Coordinates of C-alpha atoms and ligand atoms in Angstrom, one line a residue:
M1 CA 0.0 0.0 0.0
T2 CA 1.3 3.4 -0.8
S3 CA 1.0 5.7 2.2
P4 CA 0.0 9.4 1.9
A5 CA 3.6 10.2 2.8
D6 CA 4.9 8.2 -0.2
V7 CA 2.5 9.9 -2.5
A8 CA 3.6 13.3 -1.1
N9 CA 7.2 12.3 -1.6
N10 CA 6.6 11.3 -5.2
V11 CA 5.1 14.7 -5.8
F12 CA 7.3 16.8 -3.6
L13 CA 10.7 15.2 -3.3
S14 CA 12.2 14.9 0.1
L15 CA 11.5 17.9 2.3
D16 CA 15.2 18.2 3.3
D17 CA 16.1 18.4 -0.4
L18 CA 13.4 21.0 -1.0
V19 CA 15.3 23.7 0.9
V20 CA 18.6 22.9 -0.7
R21 CA 17.2 22.7 -4.2
T22 CA 15.1 25.8 -3.9
R23 CA 18.2 27.6 -2.7
W24 CA 19.9 26.8 -6.0
Y25 CA 17.0 28.3 -7.8
I26 CA 17.2 31.4 -5.6
Y27 CA 20.9 31.8 -6.3
L28 CA 20.2 31.8 -10.0
R29 CA 17.5 34.3 -9.4
W30 CA 19.9 36.6 -7.7
F31 CA 22.1 36.7 -10.8
I32 CA 19.1 37.2 -13.2
L33 CA 17.5 39.9 -11.2
L34 CA 20.9 41.6 -10.9
A35 CA 21.1 41.7 -14.7
V36 CA 17.6 43.1 -14.7
I37 CA 18.1 45.8 -12.0
L38 CA 21.6 46.8 -12.8
P39 CA 20.8 48.8 -16.0
G40 CA 18.1 50.7 -14.0
L41 CA 20.6 51.5 -11.2
I42 CA 23.2 52.7 -13.7
S43 CA 20.7 54.8 -15.6
L44 CA 20.0 56.7 -12.3
Y45 CA 23.4 58.4 -12.9
L46 CA 22.7 59.2 -16.5
P47 CA 21.4 62.7 -17.4
E48 CA 18.2 61.4 -19.0
G49 CA 17.3 59.4 -15.8
L50 CA 15.0 56.4 -15.6
S51 CA 13.1 55.5 -18.7
S52 CA 9.7 53.9 -18.3
Q53 CA 11.2 50.7 -19.6
L54 CA 13.8 50.7 -16.9
I55 CA 11.1 51.5 -14.3
H56 CA 9.3 48.3 -15.4
D57 CA 12.5 46.3 -15.3
S58 CA 13.1 47.5 -11.8
I59 CA 9.5 46.4 -10.8
V60 CA 10.3 42.9 -12.0
G61 CA 13.7 43.0 -10.2
G62 CA 12.2 44.4 -7.1
V63 CA 9.5 41.7 -6.8
A64 CA 12.1 39.0 -7.4
L65 CA 14.3 40.6 -4.8
L66 CA 11.6 40.6 -2.2
T67 CA 10.6 37.0 -2.9
N68 CA 14.2 36.0 -2.6
L69 CA 14.6 37.7 0.7
L70 CA 11.3 36.3 1.9
F71 CA 12.5 32.8 0.9
Y72 CA 15.6 33.0 3.0
G73 CA 13.6 34.2 6.0
L74 CA 11.1 31.4 5.6
S75 CA 13.6 28.7 4.9
Y76 CA 15.0 29.4 8.4
V77 CA 11.7 29.6 10.1
F78 CA 10.0 26.5 8.4
K79 CA 13.0 24.3 8.0
K80 CA 10.9 21.4 6.6
G81 CA 7.3 22.5 6.7
R82 CA 4.7 22.3 4.0
S83 CA 4.4 26.1 4.2
L84 CA 7.8 26.3 2.6
Q85 CA 6.6 24.0 -0.2
V86 CA 3.6 26.2 -0.8
F87 CA 5.8 29.3 -0.8
T88 CA 8.3 27.7 -3.2
A89 CA 5.4 26.9 -5.5
A90 CA 4.3 30.5 -5.2
I91 CA 7.8 31.7 -6.3
F92 CA 7.5 29.7 -9.4
S93 CA 4.1 31.1 -10.2
I94 CA 5.3 34.6 -9.5
D95 CA 8.2 34.0 -11.9
I96 CA 5.9 32.9 -14.7
A97 CA 4.0 36.1 -14.1
L98 CA 7.1 38.2 -14.0
I99 CA 8.5 36.7 -17.2
T100 CA 5.1 37.3 -18.9
Y101 CA 5.1 40.9 -17.7
F102 CA 8.7 41.3 -18.8
I103 CA 8.0 40.0 -22.3
Y104 CA 4.9 42.2 -22.5
T105 CA 6.8 45.4 -21.6
K106 CA 9.5 44.5 -24.0
G107 CA 6.9 43.7 -26.7
G108 CA 8.9 40.6 -27.6
I109 CA 6.0 38.2 -28.4
E110 CA 8.1 35.8 -30.4
S111 CA 9.5 32.3 -30.1
R112 CA 12.8 33.5 -28.5
S113 CA 11.1 34.8 -25.4
I114 CA 9.7 31.4 -24.6
I115 CA 13.2 30.5 -23.5
M116 CA 12.7 32.5 -20.4
Y117 CA 10.0 30.1 -19.2
V118 CA 12.3 27.2 -19.5
L119 CA 14.3 28.0 -16.4
P120 CA 11.5 27.7 -13.9
I121 CA 10.1 24.7 -15.7
V122 CA 13.5 22.9 -15.5
M123 CA 14.0 23.9 -11.9
S124 CA 10.5 22.8 -10.9
A125 CA 11.4 19.3 -12.1
G126 CA 14.2 19.1 -9.6
I127 CA 12.0 20.5 -6.8
F128 CA 8.5 19.3 -7.3
G129 CA 8.9 16.4 -9.8
R130 CA 6.8 15.9 -12.9
M131 CA 3.7 17.4 -11.4
G132 CA 5.6 20.7 -11.0
V133 CA 6.8 20.6 -14.6
Y134 CA 3.3 20.2 -16.1
A135 CA 1.8 22.7 -13.6
L136 CA 4.4 25.2 -14.8
V137 CA 3.9 24.3 -18.5
L138 CA 0.1 24.9 -18.0
L139 CA 0.7 28.2 -16.2
S140 CA 3.2 29.3 -18.9
I141 CA 0.7 28.4 -21.6
V142 CA -2.1 30.3 -19.9
A143 CA 0.1 33.4 -19.3
Y144 CA 1.6 33.4 -22.8
D145 CA -1.7 32.7 -24.5
A146 CA -3.3 35.6 -22.6
L147 CA -0.5 37.8 -23.7
L148 CA -1.0 36.8 -27.3
I149 CA -4.7 37.4 -27.1
C150 CA -4.3 40.8 -25.3
N151 CA -1.8 41.7 -28.0
Y152 CA -4.4 40.8 -30.6
V153 CA -7.3 42.6 -29.1
G154 CA -5.2 45.6 -28.2
L155 CA -5.8 45.3 -24.5
F156 CA -3.0 46.6 -22.2
P157 CA -1.0 48.1 -25.1
S158 CA 2.6 47.2 -24.8
L159 CA 4.8 49.9 -23.3
S160 CA 7.3 49.5 -26.1
S161 CA 6.7 48.7 -29.7
Y162 CA 4.6 45.7 -30.6
D163 CA 6.4 42.7 -32.0
P164 CA 6.5 43.3 -35.8
R165 CA 5.5 39.6 -36.3
S166 CA 2.4 39.9 -34.0
Q167 CA -0.7 38.7 -35.6
T168 CA -3.5 40.9 -36.7
N169 CA -6.0 38.3 -37.9
V170 CA -7.7 35.7 -35.8
D171 CA -6.4 32.7 -37.8
G172 CA -2.9 33.9 -37.3
V173 CA -3.4 34.3 -33.6
I174 CA -4.9 30.8 -33.3
N175 CA -2.0 29.3 -35.3
T176 CA 0.5 31.1 -33.2
I177 CA -1.2 30.0 -30.0
I178 CA -1.3 26.3 -31.2
F179 CA 2.3 26.6 -32.3
F180 CA 3.5 28.0 -28.9
N181 CA 1.3 25.7 -26.9
I182 CA 2.7 22.6 -28.6
L183 CA 6.2 24.0 -28.1
F184 CA 5.6 24.4 -24.4
I185 CA 4.3 20.9 -24.1
I186 CA 7.3 19.5 -26.0
I187 CA 9.6 21.5 -23.7
G188 CA 7.7 20.2 -20.6
A189 CA 7.8 16.6 -21.9
T190 CA 11.5 16.8 -22.6
V191 CA 12.3 18.3 -19.2
D192 CA 10.1 15.7 -17.6
F193 CA 11.8 12.8 -19.4
L194 CA 15.3 14.0 -18.6
A195 CA 14.4 14.8 -15.0
R196 CA 12.9 11.5 -14.5
L197 CA 15.9 9.8 -15.9
L198 CA 18.1 11.8 -13.4
I199 CA 15.7 11.5 -10.5
S200 CA 15.3 7.7 -10.9
K201 CA 19.0 7.3 -10.8
E202 CA 19.2 9.6 -7.7
Q203 CA 16.3 7.8 -6.1
L204 CA 18.0 4.5 -6.7
A205 CA 21.2 5.7 -5.1
T206 CA 19.2 7.1 -2.2
Q207 CA 17.3 3.8 -1.9
R208 CA 20.5 1.9 -1.9
L209 CA 21.9 4.2 0.8
N210 CA 18.8 3.8 2.9
E211 CA 19.0 0.0 2.6
L212 CA 22.7 0.2 3.6
L213 CA 21.9 2.3 6.6
R214 CA 19.0 0.0 7.6
A215 CA 21.3 -3.0 7.2
Q216 CA 23.9 -1.3 9.3
A217 CA 21.3 -0.7 12.1
I218 CA 20.2 -4.3 12.0
A219 CA 23.7 -5.6 12.1
K220 CA 24.8 -3.0 14.7
F221 CA 27.4 -2.0 12.1
G222 CA 28.6 1.5 11.3
S223 CA 31.0 2.9 8.8
W224 CA 33.4 5.8 8.8
E225 CA 35.8 7.7 6.7
W226 CA 38.7 9.8 7.9
K227 CA 40.3 12.5 5.7
K228 CA 43.7 13.1 7.2
D229 CA 44.3 16.6 6.0
Q230 CA 40.8 17.8 7.1
D231 CA 40.8 16.1 10.4
V232 CA 37.2 15.0 9.9
V233 CA 35.9 11.5 10.6
T234 CA 32.6 11.1 8.8
W235 CA 30.3 8.7 10.6
S236 CA 27.3 6.8 9.4
D237 CA 24.1 7.2 11.5
E238 CA 24.6 3.8 13.1
L239 CA 28.0 4.7 14.4
F240 CA 26.6 7.5 16.4
D241 CA 24.2 4.9 18.0
I242 CA 27.0 2.4 18.6
F243 CA 29.1 5.0 20.4
G244 CA 26.1 6.4 22.2
V245 CA 26.8 9.9 20.9
E246 CA 24.1 12.3 19.9
K247 CA 24.3 13.1 16.2
T248 CA 24.7 16.9 15.7
S249 CA 26.5 16.7 12.4
E250 CA 27.7 14.1 9.9
S251 CA 31.1 13.9 11.4
V252 CA 33.4 14.1 14.5
T253 CA 36.9 15.4 14.8
F254 CA 39.7 12.8 15.3
A255 CA 40.3 14.2 18.8
E256 CA 36.6 13.7 19.6
Y257 CA 36.7 10.1 18.3
L258 CA 39.7 9.3 20.6
E259 CA 37.9 10.9 23.5
Y260 CA 35.0 8.4 23.1
I261 CA 37.3 5.4 23.4
H262 CA 37.7 3.9 26.8
P263 CA 40.9 5.4 28.3
D264 CA 42.5 2.0 28.9
D265 CA 42.1 1.1 25.2
R266 CA 42.9 4.5 23.8
Q267 CA 46.7 4.0 23.5
N268 CA 46.3 0.8 21.6
A269 CA 43.7 2.3 19.2
L270 CA 46.0 5.3 18.6
R271 CA 48.9 3.0 18.0
E272 CA 47.0 1.0 15.4
I273 CA 45.8 4.1 13.6
Q274 CA 49.2 5.8 13.7
H275 CA 50.7 2.7 12.2
A276 CA 48.1 2.6 9.5
S277 CA 48.6 6.3 8.7
K278 CA 52.3 5.7 7.8
E279 CA 51.6 3.4 4.9
E280 CA 48.7 1.8 3.0
T281 CA 47.6 -1.1 5.0
V282 CA 44.6 -3.0 6.4
F283 CA 44.1 -2.8 10.2
S284 CA 41.8 -4.1 12.9
F285 CA 41.5 -3.6 16.6
S286 CA 38.9 -3.8 19.4
H287 CA 38.2 -1.3 22.1
R288 CA 35.5 -0.3 24.6
V289 CA 33.3 2.8 24.9
V290 CA 31.5 3.9 28.0
L291 CA 28.1 5.2 27.2
P292 CA 26.7 8.2 29.2
S293 CA 24.5 5.7 31.0
G294 CA 27.6 3.9 32.2
E295 CA 27.0 0.9 30.0
V296 CA 30.2 -0.5 28.5
R297 CA 30.2 -1.6 24.9
Y298 CA 32.8 -3.5 23.0
I299 CA 33.6 -2.4 19.4
R300 CA 35.5 -4.0 16.7
S301 CA 37.0 -1.6 14.1
N302 CA 38.3 -2.7 10.8
G303 CA 39.9 -0.3 8.3
Q304 CA 42.1 0.3 5.4
S305 CA 44.4 3.3 4.8
Y306 CA 44.9 4.7 1.3
A307 CA 48.0 6.6 0.1
D308 CA 48.5 9.0 -2.8
D309 CA 51.1 8.5 -5.6
S310 CA 53.9 9.7 -3.3
G311 CA 53.0 7.0 -0.8
A312 CA 51.6 9.4 1.8
V313 CA 48.4 8.2 3.5
T314 CA 45.6 10.5 2.7
H315 CA 42.5 8.9 4.1
M316 CA 41.1 5.8 5.7
I317 CA 37.8 4.1 5.5
G318 CA 36.5 1.4 7.8
T319 CA 33.7 -0.2 9.8
A320 CA 32.9 -0.5 13.5
R321 CA 30.8 -3.2 14.9
D322 CA 29.1 -3.6 18.2
I323 CA 30.5 -6.9 19.4
T324 CA 29.4 -6.7 23.1
E325 CA 27.2 -9.8 22.9
A326 CA 29.9 -11.9 21.3
K327 CA 32.4 -10.5 23.8
L328 CA 30.3 -11.4 26.8
L329 CA 29.8 -14.9 25.4
E330 CA 33.4 -15.2 24.7
K331 CA 34.2 -14.0 28.2
A332 CA 31.9 -16.6 29.7
K333 CA 33.6 -19.3 27.5
N334 CA 37.1 -18.1 28.5
D335 CA 36.2 -18.1 32.2
F336 CA 34.8 -21.6 31.9
V337 CA 37.9 -22.8 30.0
A338 CA 40.2 -21.0 32.5
V339 CA 38.5 -22.3 35.6
T340 CA 38.1 -25.9 34.4
S341 CA 41.6 -26.2 33.0
H342 CA 42.9 -24.8 36.2
Q343 CA 40.9 -27.3 38.2
L344 CA 42.0 -30.2 35.9
R345 CA 45.7 -29.3 36.1
T346 CA 46.0 -30.0 39.8
P347 CA 44.8 -33.6 39.7
A348 CA 46.7 -34.3 36.5
T349 CA 49.9 -33.1 38.0
I350 CA 49.3 -35.3 41.1
V351 CA 48.8 -38.3 38.8
K352 CA 52.2 -37.4 37.1
Q353 CA 54.0 -37.2 40.5
Y354 CA 52.6 -40.5 41.8
T355 CA 53.2 -42.3 38.5
T356 CA 56.8 -41.1 38.7
M357 CA 57.1 -42.2 42.3
L358 CA 55.6 -45.6 41.5
A359 CA 57.9 -46.1 38.5
E360 CA 60.9 -45.1 40.7
G361 CA 60.0 -47.9 43.2
Y362 CA 58.9 -45.7 46.1
A363 CA 56.0 -48.0 46.7
G364 CA 57.9 -51.2 46.3
E365 CA 59.4 -53.3 43.6
V366 CA 57.9 -52.7 40.0
T367 CA 57.9 -55.6 37.5
E368 CA 58.8 -55.0 33.9
K369 CA 55.2 -55.3 32.8
Q370 CA 54.1 -52.9 35.5
Q371 CA 56.9 -50.5 34.3
A372 CA 55.5 -50.7 30.8
F373 CA 51.9 -49.9 32.0
L374 CA 53.3 -47.0 34.1
K375 CA 55.0 -45.6 31.0
T376 CA 51.7 -45.6 29.1
I377 CA 50.0 -43.9 32.0
Y378 CA 52.8 -41.4 32.2
D379 CA 52.8 -40.6 28.5
S380 CA 49.0 -40.1 28.4
N381 CA 49.2 -38.0 31.5
E382 CA 51.9 -35.8 29.8
R383 CA 49.6 -35.3 26.8
Q384 CA 46.7 -34.5 29.1
I385 CA 48.8 -31.8 30.9
S386 CA 50.0 -30.4 27.6
I387 CA 46.4 -30.1 26.4
I388 CA 45.4 -28.4 29.7
N389 CA 48.3 -26.0 29.3
D390 CA 47.2 -25.2 25.7
L391 CA 43.7 -24.5 27.0
L392 CA 45.1 -22.2 29.7
N393 CA 47.1 -20.4 27.1
I394 CA 44.1 -19.9 24.9
A395 CA 42.1 -18.6 27.9
R396 CA 44.9 -16.2 28.7
I397 CA 45.3 -14.9 25.2
D398 CA 41.5 -14.6 24.6
S399 CA 41.0 -12.7 27.7
G400 CA 43.9 -10.4 26.9
H401 CA 45.9 -11.6 29.9
I402 CA 49.0 -12.1 28.1
D403 CA 52.1 -10.1 29.0
M404 CA 54.3 -9.5 26.0
K405 CA 58.0 -9.1 26.6
P406 CA 59.1 -7.2 23.5
A407 CA 62.8 -7.2 22.6
R408 CA 64.9 -6.7 19.5
T409 CA 65.3 -10.2 18.2
D410 CA 67.5 -11.6 15.3
L411 CA 65.2 -13.9 13.4
V412 CA 68.1 -15.7 11.7
A413 CA 69.5 -16.7 15.1
L414 CA 66.1 -17.6 16.4
L415 CA 65.3 -19.8 13.4
R416 CA 68.7 -21.5 13.6
Q417 CA 68.1 -22.3 17.3
I418 CA 64.6 -23.7 16.6
R419 CA 65.9 -25.8 13.7
D420 CA 68.7 -27.3 15.9
E421 CA 66.2 -28.1 18.7
H422 CA 63.7 -29.8 16.3
A423 CA 66.2 -31.7 14.2
G424 CA 66.2 -34.7 16.6
K425 CA 62.5 -35.1 16.5
Y426 CA 62.5 -34.9 12.7
Q427 CA 65.1 -37.6 12.5
T428 CA 62.8 -40.1 14.3
K429 CA 60.7 -40.0 11.1
K430 CA 63.8 -39.9 8.9
Q431 CA 62.7 -36.4 7.8
R432 CA 65.0 -33.5 7.1
L433 CA 64.5 -30.0 8.5
V434 CA 66.4 -27.5 6.5
F435 CA 67.1 -23.8 7.1
K436 CA 69.6 -22.0 4.8
P437 CA 69.4 -18.3 5.7
T438 CA 70.4 -15.9 2.9
Y439 CA 70.8 -13.0 5.4
D440 CA 73.2 -12.6 8.3
K441 CA 70.7 -10.9 10.5
V442 CA 67.1 -9.8 10.3
Y443 CA 65.9 -7.8 13.3
C444 CA 62.4 -7.7 14.5
Y445 CA 60.9 -6.1 17.7
I446 CA 58.9 -9.0 19.0
D447 CA 58.3 -11.3 22.0
S448 CA 60.7 -14.0 20.9
D449 CA 59.3 -16.7 23.3
Q450 CA 55.8 -16.3 21.9
I451 CA 56.9 -16.1 18.3
R452 CA 59.1 -19.1 18.9
M453 CA 56.1 -21.1 20.2
A454 CA 54.0 -20.1 17.1
I455 CA 56.8 -21.2 14.7
E456 CA 57.2 -24.4 16.8
N457 CA 53.5 -25.1 16.4
L458 CA 53.9 -24.9 12.6
L459 CA 57.0 -27.1 12.7
D460 CA 55.2 -29.7 14.8
N461 CA 52.3 -29.8 12.3
A462 CA 54.7 -30.1 9.4
H463 CA 56.4 -33.0 11.2
K464 CA 53.1 -34.6 12.0
Y465 CA 51.4 -34.2 8.7
T466 CA 54.4 -35.1 6.5
G467 CA 55.5 -38.7 5.8
A468 CA 58.9 -40.2 6.4
H469 CA 61.9 -39.4 4.3
K470 CA 60.5 -36.0 3.3
T471 CA 62.0 -32.6 3.7
V472 CA 60.6 -29.6 5.6
K473 CA 62.1 -26.2 4.7
I474 CA 62.2 -23.0 6.8
E475 CA 62.6 -19.9 4.7
L476 CA 63.2 -16.3 5.7
K477 CA 62.6 -13.4 3.3
R478 CA 62.6 -9.7 3.8
K479 CA 60.0 -7.2 2.6
R480 CA 60.1 -3.4 3.0
S481 CA 58.7 -3.3 6.4
S482 CA 58.2 -6.9 7.4
A483 CA 59.8 -10.3 7.5
L484 CA 58.3 -13.4 6.0
I485 CA 58.9 -16.8 7.7
S486 CA 57.7 -19.8 5.7
I487 CA 57.5 -23.4 6.8
I488 CA 57.2 -25.5 3.6
D489 CA 56.4 -29.2 3.9
Q490 CA 55.8 -32.1 1.4
G491 CA 53.0 -33.6 3.5
I492 CA 49.4 -34.7 3.1
G493 CA 48.2 -31.1 2.2
I494 CA 44.9 -29.6 3.1
P495 CA 41.9 -30.1 0.9
P496 CA 40.7 -26.7 -0.6
Q497 CA 37.3 -27.0 1.0
D498 CA 38.8 -27.2 4.5
I499 CA 41.5 -24.6 4.2
H500 CA 39.3 -21.8 5.5
K501 CA 38.6 -23.5 8.8
I502 CA 42.0 -24.7 10.0
F503 CA 42.6 -21.5 12.1
D504 CA 39.3 -22.0 14.0
L505 CA 39.5 -23.2 17.5
F506 CA 39.3 -27.0 17.9
S507 CA 39.0 -27.5 14.2
R508 CA 40.6 -30.7 12.8
I509 CA 40.2 -31.9 9.2
D510 CA 37.9 -34.8 9.1
N511 CA 40.1 -37.4 7.3
P512 CA 41.8 -40.6 8.6
S513 CA 45.4 -39.5 7.9
V514 CA 44.8 -36.4 10.0
L515 CA 42.8 -38.0 12.8
Q516 CA 45.4 -40.8 13.3
Q517 CA 47.8 -38.0 14.5
D518 CA 47.5 -36.6 18.0
G519 CA 46.0 -33.2 18.0
T520 CA 43.4 -30.8 19.5
G521 CA 42.9 -28.2 16.8
I522 CA 44.3 -25.5 19.2
G523 CA 47.8 -24.9 17.8
L524 CA 47.0 -22.9 14.7
Y525 CA 44.3 -20.9 16.5
W526 CA 46.8 -20.0 19.2
A527 CA 49.6 -19.3 16.7
Q528 CA 47.4 -16.9 14.7
K529 CA 46.4 -15.0 17.8
I530 CA 50.0 -14.6 18.8
V531 CA 51.1 -13.4 15.4
S532 CA 48.2 -11.0 15.1
L533 CA 49.1 -9.5 18.5
H534 CA 52.4 -8.7 16.7
R535 CA 50.3 -7.0 14.0
G536 CA 51.3 -9.8 11.7
T537 CA 49.5 -12.5 9.6
I538 CA 49.7 -16.2 8.9
D539 CA 48.9 -17.3 5.4
V540 CA 48.5 -20.8 4.1
S541 CA 48.7 -22.3 0.7
S542 CA 48.4 -26.0 0.2
E543 CA 48.1 -28.6 -2.5
H544 CA 46.2 -31.7 -1.4
K545 CA 48.6 -34.7 -1.0
K546 CA 51.5 -32.5 -2.3
G547 CA 52.4 -30.2 0.6
T548 CA 51.6 -27.1 2.6
T549 CA 53.3 -23.8 3.1
F550 CA 52.5 -21.6 6.1
T551 CA 53.9 -18.1 6.0
I552 CA 54.1 -15.7 8.9
E553 CA 54.4 -12.1 8.0
L554 CA 55.9 -10.1 10.9
P555 CA 56.4 -6.3 10.8
Y556 CA 59.9 -5.4 11.9
K557 CA 58.4 -3.0 14.4
A558 CA 55.8 -5.4 15.5
L559 CA 55.6 -4.4 19.1
E560 CA 57.1 -0.9 18.9
A561 CA 54.8 1.8 20.3
Ligands
ADP1 P1 46.2 -30.0 15.6 O1 46.5 -30.1 17.0 O2 45.0 -30.8 15.1 O3 47.4 -30.2 14.7 P2 46.2 -27.3 14.7 O4 45.4 -26.1 15.0 O5 47.7 -27.1 14.8 O6 45.7 -28.5 15.5 O7 45.9 -27.6 13.2 C1 44.5 -27.7 12.7 C2 44.3 -28.6 11.6 O8 45.0 -28.1 10.4 C3 45.0 -30.0 11.8 O9 44.2 -30.9 12.5 C4 45.3 -30.4 10.4 O10 44.1 -31.0 9.8 C5 45.5 -29.1 9.6 N1 46.9 -28.9 9.4 C6 47.7 -28.0 10.1 N2 49.0 -28.0 9.7 C7 49.0 -28.9 8.6 C8 50.0 -29.3 7.7 N3 51.3 -28.8 7.8 N4 49.7 -30.2 6.7 C9 48.4 -30.6 6.7 N5 47.4 -30.3 7.5 C10 47.7 -29.4 8.5

């Protein structure tokens, strides 16, 4: 069902637009009436003074001037009201009358003068839509026909000479009227056609924008754009809601934006943004905001910075999402994992101690068979403790309770060390672990213990998921502002349909060759978290049954403020 408001909107475009569009018309009017009044004003200084022609021009100019001023006054009083619409419609009617009067005083009843009517007809298309166009065409026809008839019957004799082509017989007048009326209708139809073409495009764009804004509201999703040189962050409507800020304009300043961020998260947000404003990059960070009501919201911001040809970042665009619900759920999950893992660790450690004591004969002689059973208990218990530790690590990292110890670290030395420590384990499967650095030193500012564990995770996987007698290579490459560490194996590979989920927590690929290996599906999740805390990424490329390459990209200044 079409609501009365929809009908009104089809006839009169959006009320907000009305003021803006009418202003354009009013600007044009200022120029036109200046052209009309100026000769009159100049002639005041001429010895012969004002001619009657100029007096009439000044009347036209004066009326237009008054209506212009009145429009400005009213547009401030009735910002969006129907009164303004009525007044705008009146301005157009007044203009048709003024044009007719102007033509009449000039005696220019000829096809050229019809051009003057075109301006209000065109403008009315932009302001009132097609109804406005045809209303003005009709008004122009009535006014112009009246002028032609008056001219014929000799009513209101023109103040200047009559048009030499003016008709003196009734057939001529009727023909002229028909000719001009058809001309008016053609002009109106053309304007209507072109305007509808433009308006439909504009309406489509507006409709898309509205859909986007509605979608943002449903998804609790806002978007923003920051122009660096202007210090303006343009916000979508939803972003104001997410931040709990009252919308007074379309944008906020960068300082205001920072002010809204929770003080404890501000430094990190600033660090991320400053980093992204140095070079074109993609970034992402979370922070909290405290609403005026005291409610705390969690926000996830994703963005991309763009640079000009010289490489200088000029602007950033991005999104911000209210992730409070997900955060609270995640917190509940983390608390659960942390508490249960903690509770599980104590008995598991006691099992380990007593198994060791039993194996060492503290409770009496142990037979060879019992010794073998105790070894199995011990190994399983070790695995259990390692899984519990993994879970505790996850809980720590997910709740942000991980203390980074940044230090300038030489990746070449670190990788050599890791290779040497893992070589033995690889040999048990007759595999080769190769690292042939092409640089002497590559320095990164990282937490070397954490990065070491992430790399070891990848190496353990490569070892697990690669058959005997195969080679696993570690490669180190340099980019402009980051280092690339690749672990390349010749193992079972990852099927393309599964590759997107391997970084998910507890995800293991559902195939026998994977499942016969020990695993929990925690390692990659954890490694990716650690690397992203270093503002880095882990990429994977794999060919099923041929091999897999994991590449860690680490910025040299990963943990530098
Ligand atoms: P898991 O403890 O199962 O190894 P991860 O999180 O380390 O857990 O890995 C998740 C899944 O990704 C693994 O179960 C395995 O299916 C797949 N995967 C990881 N690394 C490799 C690799 N180098 N080759 C083949 N598959 C791999």
